[in-house]
PDB file of C-alpha atoms in Angstrom:
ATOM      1  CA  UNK A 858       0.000   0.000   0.000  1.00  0.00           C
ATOM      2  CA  UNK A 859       3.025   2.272   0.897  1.00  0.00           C
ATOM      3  CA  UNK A 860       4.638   1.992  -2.593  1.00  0.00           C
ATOM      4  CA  UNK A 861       1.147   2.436  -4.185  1.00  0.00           C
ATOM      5  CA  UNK A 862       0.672   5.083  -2.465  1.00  0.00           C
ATOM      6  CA  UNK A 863       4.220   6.496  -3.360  1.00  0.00           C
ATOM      7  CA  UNK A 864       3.220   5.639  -7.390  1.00  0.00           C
ATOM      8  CA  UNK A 865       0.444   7.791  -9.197  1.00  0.00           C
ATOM      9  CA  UNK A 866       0.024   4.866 -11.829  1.00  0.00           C
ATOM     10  CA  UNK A 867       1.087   2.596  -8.816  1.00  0.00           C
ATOM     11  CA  UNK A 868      -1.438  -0.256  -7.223  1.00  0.00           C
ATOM     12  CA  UNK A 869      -0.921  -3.028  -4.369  1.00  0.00           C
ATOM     13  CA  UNK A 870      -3.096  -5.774  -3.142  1.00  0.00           C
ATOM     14  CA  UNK A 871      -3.755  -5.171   0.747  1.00  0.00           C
ATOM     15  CA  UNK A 872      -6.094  -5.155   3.359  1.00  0.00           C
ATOM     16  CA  UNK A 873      -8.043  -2.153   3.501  1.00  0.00           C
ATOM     17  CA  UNK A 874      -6.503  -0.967   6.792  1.00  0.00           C
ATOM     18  CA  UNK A 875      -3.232  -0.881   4.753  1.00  0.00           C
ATOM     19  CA  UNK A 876      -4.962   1.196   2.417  1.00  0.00           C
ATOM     20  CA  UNK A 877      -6.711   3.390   4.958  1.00  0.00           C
ATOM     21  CA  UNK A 878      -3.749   4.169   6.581  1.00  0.00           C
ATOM     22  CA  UNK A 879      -1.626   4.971   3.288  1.00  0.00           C
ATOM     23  CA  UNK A 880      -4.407   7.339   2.088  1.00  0.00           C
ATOM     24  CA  UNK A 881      -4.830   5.558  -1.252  1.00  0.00           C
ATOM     25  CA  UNK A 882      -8.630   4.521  -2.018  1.00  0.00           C
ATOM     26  CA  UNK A 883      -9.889   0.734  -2.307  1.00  0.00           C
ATOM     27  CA  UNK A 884     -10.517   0.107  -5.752  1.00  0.00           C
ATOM     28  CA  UNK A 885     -11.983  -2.942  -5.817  1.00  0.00           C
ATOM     29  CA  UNK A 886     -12.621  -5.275  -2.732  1.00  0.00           C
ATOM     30  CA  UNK A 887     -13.015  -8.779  -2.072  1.00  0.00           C
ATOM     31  CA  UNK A 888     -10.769 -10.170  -5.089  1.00  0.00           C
ATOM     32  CA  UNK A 889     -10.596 -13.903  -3.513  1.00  0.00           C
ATOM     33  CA  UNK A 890     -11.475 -16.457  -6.019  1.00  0.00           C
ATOM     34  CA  UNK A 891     -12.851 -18.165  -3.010  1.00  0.00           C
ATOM     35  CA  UNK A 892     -14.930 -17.288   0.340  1.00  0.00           C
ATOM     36  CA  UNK A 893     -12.717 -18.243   2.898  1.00  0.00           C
ATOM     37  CA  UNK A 894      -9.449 -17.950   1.149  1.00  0.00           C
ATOM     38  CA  UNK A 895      -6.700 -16.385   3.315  1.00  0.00           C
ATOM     39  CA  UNK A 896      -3.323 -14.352   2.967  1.00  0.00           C
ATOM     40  CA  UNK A 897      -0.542 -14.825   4.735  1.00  0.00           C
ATOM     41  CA  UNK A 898       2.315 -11.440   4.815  1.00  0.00           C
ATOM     42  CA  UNK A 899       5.571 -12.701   5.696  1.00  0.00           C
ATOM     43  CA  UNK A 900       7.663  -9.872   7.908  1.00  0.00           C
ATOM     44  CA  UNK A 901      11.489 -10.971   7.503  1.00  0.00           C
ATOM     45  CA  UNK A 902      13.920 -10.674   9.951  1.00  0.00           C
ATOM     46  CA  UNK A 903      17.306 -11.672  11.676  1.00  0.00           C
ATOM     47  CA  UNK A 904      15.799 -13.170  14.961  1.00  0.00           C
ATOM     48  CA  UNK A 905      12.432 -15.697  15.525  1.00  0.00           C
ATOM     49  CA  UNK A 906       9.402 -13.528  17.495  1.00  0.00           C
ATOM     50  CA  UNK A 907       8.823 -13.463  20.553  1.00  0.00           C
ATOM     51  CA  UNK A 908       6.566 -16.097  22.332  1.00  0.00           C
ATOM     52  CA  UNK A 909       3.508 -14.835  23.014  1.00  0.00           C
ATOM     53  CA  UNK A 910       1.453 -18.610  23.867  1.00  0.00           C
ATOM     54  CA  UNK A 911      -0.555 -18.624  20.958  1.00  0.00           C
ATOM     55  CA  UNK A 912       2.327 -19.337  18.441  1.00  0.00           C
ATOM     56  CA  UNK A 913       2.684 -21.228  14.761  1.00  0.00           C
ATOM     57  CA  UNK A 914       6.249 -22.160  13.873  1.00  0.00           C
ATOM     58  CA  UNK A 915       7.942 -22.513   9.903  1.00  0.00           C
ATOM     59  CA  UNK A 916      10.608 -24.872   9.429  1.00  0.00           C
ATOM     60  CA  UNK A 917      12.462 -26.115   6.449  1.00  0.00           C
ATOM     61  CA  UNK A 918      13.723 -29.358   6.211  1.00  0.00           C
ATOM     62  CA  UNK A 919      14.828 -32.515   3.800  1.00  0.00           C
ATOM     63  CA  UNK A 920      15.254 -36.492   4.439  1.00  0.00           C
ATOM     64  CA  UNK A 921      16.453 -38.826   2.767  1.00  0.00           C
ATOM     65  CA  UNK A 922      14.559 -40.478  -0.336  1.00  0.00           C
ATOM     66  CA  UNK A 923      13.446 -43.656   1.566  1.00  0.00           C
ATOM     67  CA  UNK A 924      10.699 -44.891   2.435  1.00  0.00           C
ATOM     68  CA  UNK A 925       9.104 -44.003   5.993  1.00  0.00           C
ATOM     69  CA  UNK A 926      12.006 -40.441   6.089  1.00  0.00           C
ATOM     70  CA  UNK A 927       9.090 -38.001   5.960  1.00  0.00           C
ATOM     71  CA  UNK A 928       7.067 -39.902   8.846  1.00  0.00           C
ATOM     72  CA  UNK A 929       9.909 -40.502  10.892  1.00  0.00           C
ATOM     73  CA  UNK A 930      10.203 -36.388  10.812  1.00  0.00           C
ATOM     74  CA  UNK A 931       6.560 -35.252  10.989  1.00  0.00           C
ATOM     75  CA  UNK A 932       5.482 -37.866  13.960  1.00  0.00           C
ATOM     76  CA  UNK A 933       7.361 -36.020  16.147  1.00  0.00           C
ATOM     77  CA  UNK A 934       5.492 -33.021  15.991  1.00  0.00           C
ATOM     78  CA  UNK A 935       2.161 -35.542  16.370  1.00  0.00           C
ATOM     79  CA  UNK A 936       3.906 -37.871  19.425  1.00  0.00           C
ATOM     80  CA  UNK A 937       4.055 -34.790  21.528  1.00  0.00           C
ATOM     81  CA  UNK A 938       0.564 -33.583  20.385  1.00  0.00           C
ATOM     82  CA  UNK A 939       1.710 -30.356  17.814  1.00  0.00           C
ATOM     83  CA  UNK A 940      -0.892 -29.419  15.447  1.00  0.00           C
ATOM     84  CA  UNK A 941       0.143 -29.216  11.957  1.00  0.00           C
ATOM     85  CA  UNK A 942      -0.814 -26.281   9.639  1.00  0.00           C
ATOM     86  CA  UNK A 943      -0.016 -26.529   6.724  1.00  0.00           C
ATOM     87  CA  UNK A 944       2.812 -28.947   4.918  1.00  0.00           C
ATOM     88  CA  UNK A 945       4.197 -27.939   1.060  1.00  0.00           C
ATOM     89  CA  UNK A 946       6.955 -29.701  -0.774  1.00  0.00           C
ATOM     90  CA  UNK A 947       9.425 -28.368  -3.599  1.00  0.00           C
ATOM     91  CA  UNK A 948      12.021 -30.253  -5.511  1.00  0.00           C
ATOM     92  CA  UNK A 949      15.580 -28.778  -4.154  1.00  0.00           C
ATOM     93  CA  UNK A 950      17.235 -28.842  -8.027  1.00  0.00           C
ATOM     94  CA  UNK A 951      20.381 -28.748  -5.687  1.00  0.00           C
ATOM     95  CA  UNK A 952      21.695 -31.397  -8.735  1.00  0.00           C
ATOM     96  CA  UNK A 953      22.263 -34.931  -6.931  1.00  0.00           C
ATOM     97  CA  UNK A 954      19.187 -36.219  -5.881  1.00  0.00           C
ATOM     98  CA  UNK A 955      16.556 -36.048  -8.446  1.00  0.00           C
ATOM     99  CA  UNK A 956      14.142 -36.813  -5.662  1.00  0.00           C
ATOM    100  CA  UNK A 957      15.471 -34.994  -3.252  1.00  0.00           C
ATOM    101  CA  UNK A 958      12.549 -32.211  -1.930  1.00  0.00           C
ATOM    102  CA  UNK A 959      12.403 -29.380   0.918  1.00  0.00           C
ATOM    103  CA  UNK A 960       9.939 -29.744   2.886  1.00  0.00           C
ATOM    104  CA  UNK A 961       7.945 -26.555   4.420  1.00  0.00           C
ATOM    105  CA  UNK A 962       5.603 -27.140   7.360  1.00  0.00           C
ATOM    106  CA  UNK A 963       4.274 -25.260   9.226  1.00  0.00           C
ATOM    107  CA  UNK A 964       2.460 -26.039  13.063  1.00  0.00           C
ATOM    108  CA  UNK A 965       1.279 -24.822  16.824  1.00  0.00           C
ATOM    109  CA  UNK A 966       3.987 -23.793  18.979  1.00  0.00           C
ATOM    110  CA  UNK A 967       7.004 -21.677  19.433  1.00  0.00           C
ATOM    111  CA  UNK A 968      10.535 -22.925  19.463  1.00  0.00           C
ATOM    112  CA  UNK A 969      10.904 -21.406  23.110  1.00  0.00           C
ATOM    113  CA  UNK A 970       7.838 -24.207  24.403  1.00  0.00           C
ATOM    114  CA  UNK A 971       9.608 -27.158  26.069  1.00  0.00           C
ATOM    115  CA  UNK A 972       7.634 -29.784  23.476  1.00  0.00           C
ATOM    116  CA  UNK A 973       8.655 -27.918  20.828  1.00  0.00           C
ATOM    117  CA  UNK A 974      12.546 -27.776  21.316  1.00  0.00           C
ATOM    118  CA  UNK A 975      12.140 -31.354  22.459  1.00  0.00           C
ATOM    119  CA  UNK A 976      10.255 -32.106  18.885  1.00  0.00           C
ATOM    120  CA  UNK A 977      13.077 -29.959  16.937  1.00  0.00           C
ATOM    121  CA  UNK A 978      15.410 -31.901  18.654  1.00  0.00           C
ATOM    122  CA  UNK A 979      14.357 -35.222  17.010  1.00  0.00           C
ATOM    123  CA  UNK A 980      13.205 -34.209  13.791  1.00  0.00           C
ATOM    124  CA  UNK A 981      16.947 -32.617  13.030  1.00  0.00           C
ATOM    125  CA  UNK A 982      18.079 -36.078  14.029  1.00  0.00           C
ATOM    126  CA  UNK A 983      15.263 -37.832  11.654  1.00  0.00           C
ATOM    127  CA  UNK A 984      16.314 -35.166   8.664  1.00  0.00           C
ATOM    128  CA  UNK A 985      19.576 -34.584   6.698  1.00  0.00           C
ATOM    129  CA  UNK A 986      18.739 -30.670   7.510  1.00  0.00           C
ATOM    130  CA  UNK A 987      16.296 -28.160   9.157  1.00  0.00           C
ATOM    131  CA  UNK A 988      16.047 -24.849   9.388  1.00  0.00           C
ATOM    132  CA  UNK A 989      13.566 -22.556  11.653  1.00  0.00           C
ATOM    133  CA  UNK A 990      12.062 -19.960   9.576  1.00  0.00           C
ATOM    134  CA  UNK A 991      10.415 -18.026  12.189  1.00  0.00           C
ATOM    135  CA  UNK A 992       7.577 -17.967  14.393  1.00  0.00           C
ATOM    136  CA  UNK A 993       4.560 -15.864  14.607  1.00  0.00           C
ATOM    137  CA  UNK A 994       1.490 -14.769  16.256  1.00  0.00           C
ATOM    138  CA  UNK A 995      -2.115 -17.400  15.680  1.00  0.00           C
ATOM    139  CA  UNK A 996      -4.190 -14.463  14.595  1.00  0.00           C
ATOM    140  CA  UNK A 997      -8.138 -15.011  14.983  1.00  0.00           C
ATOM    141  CA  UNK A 998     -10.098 -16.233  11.506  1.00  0.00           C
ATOM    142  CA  UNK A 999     -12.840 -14.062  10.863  1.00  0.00           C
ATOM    143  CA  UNK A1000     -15.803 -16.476  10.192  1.00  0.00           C
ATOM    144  CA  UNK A1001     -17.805 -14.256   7.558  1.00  0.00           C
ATOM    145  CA  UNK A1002     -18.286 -14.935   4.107  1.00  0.00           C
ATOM    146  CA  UNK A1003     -17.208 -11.826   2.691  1.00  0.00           C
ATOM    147  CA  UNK A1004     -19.281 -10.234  -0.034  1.00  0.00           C
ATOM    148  CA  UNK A1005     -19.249 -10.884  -3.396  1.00  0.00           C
ATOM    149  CA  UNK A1006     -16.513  -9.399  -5.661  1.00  0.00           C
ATOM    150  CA  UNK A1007     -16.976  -5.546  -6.858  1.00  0.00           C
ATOM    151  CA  UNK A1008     -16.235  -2.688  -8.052  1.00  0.00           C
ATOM    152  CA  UNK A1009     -15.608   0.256  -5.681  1.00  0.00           C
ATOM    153  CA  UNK A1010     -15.441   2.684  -8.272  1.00  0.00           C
ATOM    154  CA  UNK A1011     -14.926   2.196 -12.236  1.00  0.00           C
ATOM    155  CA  UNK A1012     -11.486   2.802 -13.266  1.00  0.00           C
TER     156      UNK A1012
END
């Protein structure tokens, strides 16, 4: 919204509170090709966020192309009772392995909780490499169907 705002023939996808508090207007709203769609904004930085007791965690890791490598990694988050969130895989095209993948997955927790440190613990042991990506705030869904896609104003 800032750089829109910056940019006469500039525009941004935001919420409308970004937009509100750049100044720009809302030109169209509810662009979702689905109801309950969701964005996530990713804030980069050197250290992990603070724990606040409402936490999800990102991690990065890979195993080994056998059979049972990616279990052995994610039942650790489920033997200690960590929710999972969300789980995406992408080939590493590191060269080697044709099969090797990164896995991203992301669950309940902070790395500062006992359970989870203990669960990091094993999974680095059960996986050739894992990285935290950082840790974040659960915010509250919003359970409304948002209207249906429209025009604010005509362009």
């Amino acid at each position: 919204a800032e750089r829109a705002a910056a940019d006469p023939e500039g525009v941004g996808i935001a919420t409308e509170g970004a937009a509100v508090q750049a100044g720009i207007p809302v030109l169209v709203r509810s662009i979702q090709d689905h109801a309950h769609n969701t964005t996530r904004f990713v804030v980069l930085g050197k250290s992990c966020g603070a724990r606040t007791g409402n936490d999800r965690t990102a991690i990065l890791f890979v195993t080994q192309h056998r059979p049972g490598a990616l279990h052995e990694v994610l039942r650790q988050l489920a033997e200690r009772g960590l929710n999972l969130t969300n789980t995406e895989s992408r080939p590493s095209r590191r060269g080697g392995d044709l099969w090797e993948y990164y896995f991203f997955v992301d669950f309940d927790g902070h790395p500062d909780d006992p359970l989870v440190k203990d669960a990091l613990d094993a999974m680095r042991l059960a996986s050739m490499t894992l990285k935290v990506l950082g840790s974040w705030p659960i915010e509250t869904r919003i359970d409304e169907t948002p209207p249906a896609v429209r025009p604010v104003r005509e362009p």
